[in-house]
Amino acid sequence: MEKYLQPDDRFITCIFGEPVQIKAFNWSGYHFDADRSSDMEFVFIRAGIPGKKAGCS
């Protein structure tokens, strides 16, 4: 996965005791997305950057 990252991409690795615990992860605007996830892959998305207004760079 890491070899496909672009210079501005961030890759986060988290270790949890039980796989189900990771679904509760909610930090810096990231949250579990059940619609995009499967039993083998959990997807986390960030709708926006906390403290930053939409449309700003």
Tab-separated table of N, CA and C in Angstrom:
chain	number	residue	atom	x	y	z
A	1	MET	N	0.822	-1.193	0.000
A	1	MET	CA	0.000	0.000	0.000
A	1	MET	C	0.863	1.252	0.000
A	2	GLU	N	1.859	1.282	0.858
A	2	GLU	CA	2.656	2.504	1.011
A	2	GLU	C	3.351	2.921	-0.281
A	3	LYS	N	3.721	1.961	-1.121
A	3	LYS	CA	4.438	2.322	-2.349
A	3	LYS	C	3.560	3.090	-3.339
A	4	TYR	N	2.240	3.065	-3.146
A	4	TYR	CA	1.323	3.769	-4.037
A	4	TYR	C	0.949	5.160	-3.536
A	5	LEU	N	1.417	5.543	-2.384
A	5	LEU	CA	1.069	6.847	-1.826
A	5	LEU	C	1.724	7.973	-2.611
A	6	GLN	N	1.002	9.058	-2.731
A	6	GLN	CA	1.517	10.262	-3.366
A	6	GLN	C	2.168	11.133	-2.288
A	7	PRO	N	3.003	12.093	-2.658
A	7	PRO	CA	3.702	12.914	-1.662
A	7	PRO	C	2.793	13.570	-0.620
A	8	ASP	N	1.586	13.959	-0.986
A	8	ASP	CA	0.688	14.624	-0.039
A	8	ASP	C	-0.227	13.660	0.709
A	9	ASP	N	-0.150	12.351	0.411
A	9	ASP	CA	-0.973	11.349	1.092
A	9	ASP	C	-0.411	11.043	2.469
A	10	ARG	N	-1.321	10.687	3.387
A	10	ARG	CA	-0.898	10.248	4.719
A	10	ARG	C	-1.405	8.833	4.925
A	11	PHE	N	-0.554	7.986	5.467
A	11	PHE	CA	-0.891	6.591	5.712
A	11	PHE	C	-0.790	6.353	7.206
A	12	ILE	N	-1.872	5.873	7.800
A	12	ILE	CA	-1.923	5.680	9.247
A	12	ILE	C	-2.076	4.202	9.539
A	13	THR	N	-1.244	3.688	10.431
A	13	THR	CA	-1.357	2.303	10.867
A	13	THR	C	-1.802	2.301	12.317
A	14	CYS	N	-2.862	1.561	12.605
A	14	CYS	CA	-3.378	1.440	13.964
A	14	CYS	C	-3.423	-0.032	14.336
A	15	ILE	N	-3.071	-0.335	15.564
A	15	ILE	CA	-3.130	-1.708	16.043
A	15	ILE	C	-4.147	-1.766	17.171
A	16	PHE	N	-5.117	-2.668	17.042
A	16	PHE	CA	-6.167	-2.853	18.034
A	16	PHE	C	-6.154	-4.307	18.481
A	17	GLY	N	-6.612	-4.551	19.709
A	17	GLY	CA	-6.650	-5.907	20.236
A	17	GLY	C	-7.656	-6.788	19.524
A	18	GLU	N	-8.788	-6.251	19.171
A	18	GLU	CA	-9.843	-6.989	18.485
A	18	GLU	C	-10.256	-6.191	17.251
A	19	PRO	N	-10.415	-6.853	16.108
A	19	PRO	CA	-10.778	-6.122	14.888
A	19	PRO	C	-12.024	-5.251	15.031
A	20	VAL	N	-12.994	-5.695	15.798
A	20	VAL	CA	-14.227	-4.918	15.933
A	20	VAL	C	-13.971	-3.577	16.636
A	21	GLN	N	-12.924	-3.499	17.455
A	21	GLN	CA	-12.618	-2.251	18.169
A	21	GLN	C	-12.260	-1.110	17.221
A	22	ILE	N	-11.663	-1.439	16.105
A	22	ILE	CA	-11.229	-0.388	15.185
A	22	ILE	C	-12.416	0.393	14.614
A	23	LYS	N	-13.587	-0.230	14.553
A	23	LYS	CA	-14.758	0.461	14.012
A	23	LYS	C	-15.138	1.677	14.851
A	24	ALA	N	-14.727	1.706	16.106
A	24	ALA	CA	-15.022	2.840	16.983
A	24	ALA	C	-14.012	3.976	16.816
A	25	PHE	N	-12.970	3.761	16.008
A	25	PHE	CA	-11.948	4.779	15.782
A	25	PHE	C	-12.599	6.035	15.212
A	26	ASN	N	-12.306	7.167	15.825
A	26	ASN	CA	-12.848	8.448	15.389
A	26	ASN	C	-11.869	9.519	15.843
A	27	TRP	N	-10.988	9.923	14.953
A	27	TRP	CA	-9.974	10.900	15.309
A	27	TRP	C	-9.715	11.812	14.115
A	28	SER	N	-9.552	13.053	14.375
A	28	SER	CA	-9.212	14.055	13.372
A	28	SER	C	-10.182	14.040	12.185
A	29	GLY	N	-11.436	13.737	12.488
A	29	GLY	CA	-12.442	13.739	11.436
A	29	GLY	C	-12.604	12.423	10.702
A	30	TYR	N	-11.724	11.449	10.957
A	30	TYR	CA	-11.843	10.131	10.327
A	30	TYR	C	-12.862	9.293	11.073
A	31	HIS	N	-13.659	8.531	10.336
A	31	HIS	CA	-14.619	7.629	10.955
A	31	HIS	C	-14.844	6.413	10.053
A	32	PHE	N	-15.283	5.346	10.652
A	32	PHE	CA	-15.549	4.094	9.949
A	32	PHE	C	-16.706	4.277	8.975
A	33	ASP	N	-16.547	3.773	7.762
A	33	ASP	CA	-17.596	3.853	6.747
A	33	ASP	C	-18.054	2.432	6.416
A	34	ALA	N	-19.154	2.015	7.019
A	34	ALA	CA	-19.667	0.650	6.840
A	34	ALA	C	-20.054	0.376	5.387
A	35	ASP	N	-20.549	1.376	4.676
A	35	ASP	CA	-20.966	1.176	3.284
A	35	ASP	C	-19.795	0.854	2.364
A	36	ARG	N	-18.625	1.385	2.654
A	36	ARG	CA	-17.446	1.152	1.813
A	36	ARG	C	-16.576	0.012	2.336
A	37	SER	N	-16.912	-0.516	3.482
A	37	SER	CA	-16.117	-1.569	4.114
A	37	SER	C	-16.674	-2.956	3.801
A	38	SER	N	-15.828	-3.955	4.038
A	38	SER	CA	-16.246	-5.353	3.899
A	38	SER	C	-15.769	-6.100	5.145
A	39	ASP	N	-16.014	-7.405	5.186
A	39	ASP	CA	-15.539	-8.205	6.316
A	39	ASP	C	-14.018	-8.259	6.371
A	40	MET	N	-13.363	-8.079	5.233
A	40	MET	CA	-11.906	-8.179	5.154
A	40	MET	C	-11.199	-6.830	5.072
A	41	GLU	N	-11.940	-5.770	4.817
A	41	GLU	CA	-11.337	-4.447	4.663
A	41	GLU	C	-12.226	-3.406	5.321
A	42	PHE	N	-11.660	-2.673	6.266
A	42	PHE	CA	-12.381	-1.592	6.925
A	42	PHE	C	-11.921	-0.273	6.303
A	43	VAL	N	-12.874	0.539	5.897
A	43	VAL	CA	-12.570	1.815	5.255
A	43	VAL	C	-12.938	2.951	6.197
A	44	PHE	N	-12.016	3.901	6.328
A	44	PHE	CA	-12.231	5.089	7.146
A	44	PHE	C	-12.108	6.301	6.244
A	45	ILE	N	-13.029	7.220	6.394
A	45	ILE	CA	-13.013	8.419	5.567
A	45	ILE	C	-13.019	9.658	6.452
A	46	ARG	N	-12.630	10.745	5.859
A	46	ARG	CA	-12.681	12.032	6.555
A	46	ARG	C	-13.470	12.977	5.669
A	47	ALA	N	-14.594	13.434	6.157
A	47	ALA	CA	-15.473	14.309	5.387
A	47	ALA	C	-14.860	15.690	5.189
A	48	GLY	N	-14.062	16.135	6.119
A	48	GLY	CA	-13.423	17.438	6.036
A	48	GLY	C	-12.286	17.498	7.030
A	49	ILE	N	-11.539	18.546	6.986
A	49	ILE	CA	-10.435	18.719	7.917
A	49	ILE	C	-10.935	19.555	9.085
A	50	PRO	N	-10.863	19.007	10.317
A	50	PRO	CA	-11.351	19.754	11.481
A	50	PRO	C	-10.703	21.135	11.572
A	51	GLY	N	-11.508	22.140	11.822
A	51	GLY	CA	-11.012	23.499	11.971
A	51	GLY	C	-10.801	24.231	10.655
A	52	LYS	N	-11.109	23.583	9.555
A	52	LYS	CA	-10.919	24.196	8.247
A	52	LYS	C	-12.265	24.311	7.550
A	53	LYS	N	-12.575	25.475	7.036
A	53	LYS	CA	-13.847	25.679	6.346
A	53	LYS	C	-13.812	25.012	4.973
A	54	ALA	N	-14.938	24.494	4.533
A	54	ALA	CA	-15.041	23.860	3.220
A	54	ALA	C	-14.684	24.863	2.130
A	55	GLY	N	-13.973	24.396	1.117
A	55	GLY	CA	-13.597	25.252	0.006
A	55	GLY	C	-12.299	26.001	0.211
A	56	CYS	N	-11.701	25.896	1.395
A	56	CYS	CA	-10.431	26.566	1.666
A	56	CYS	C	-9.291	25.594	1.420
A	57	SER	N	-8.134	26.119	0.993
A	57	SER	CA	-6.982	25.238	0.843
A	57	SER	C	-5.917	25.544	1.852
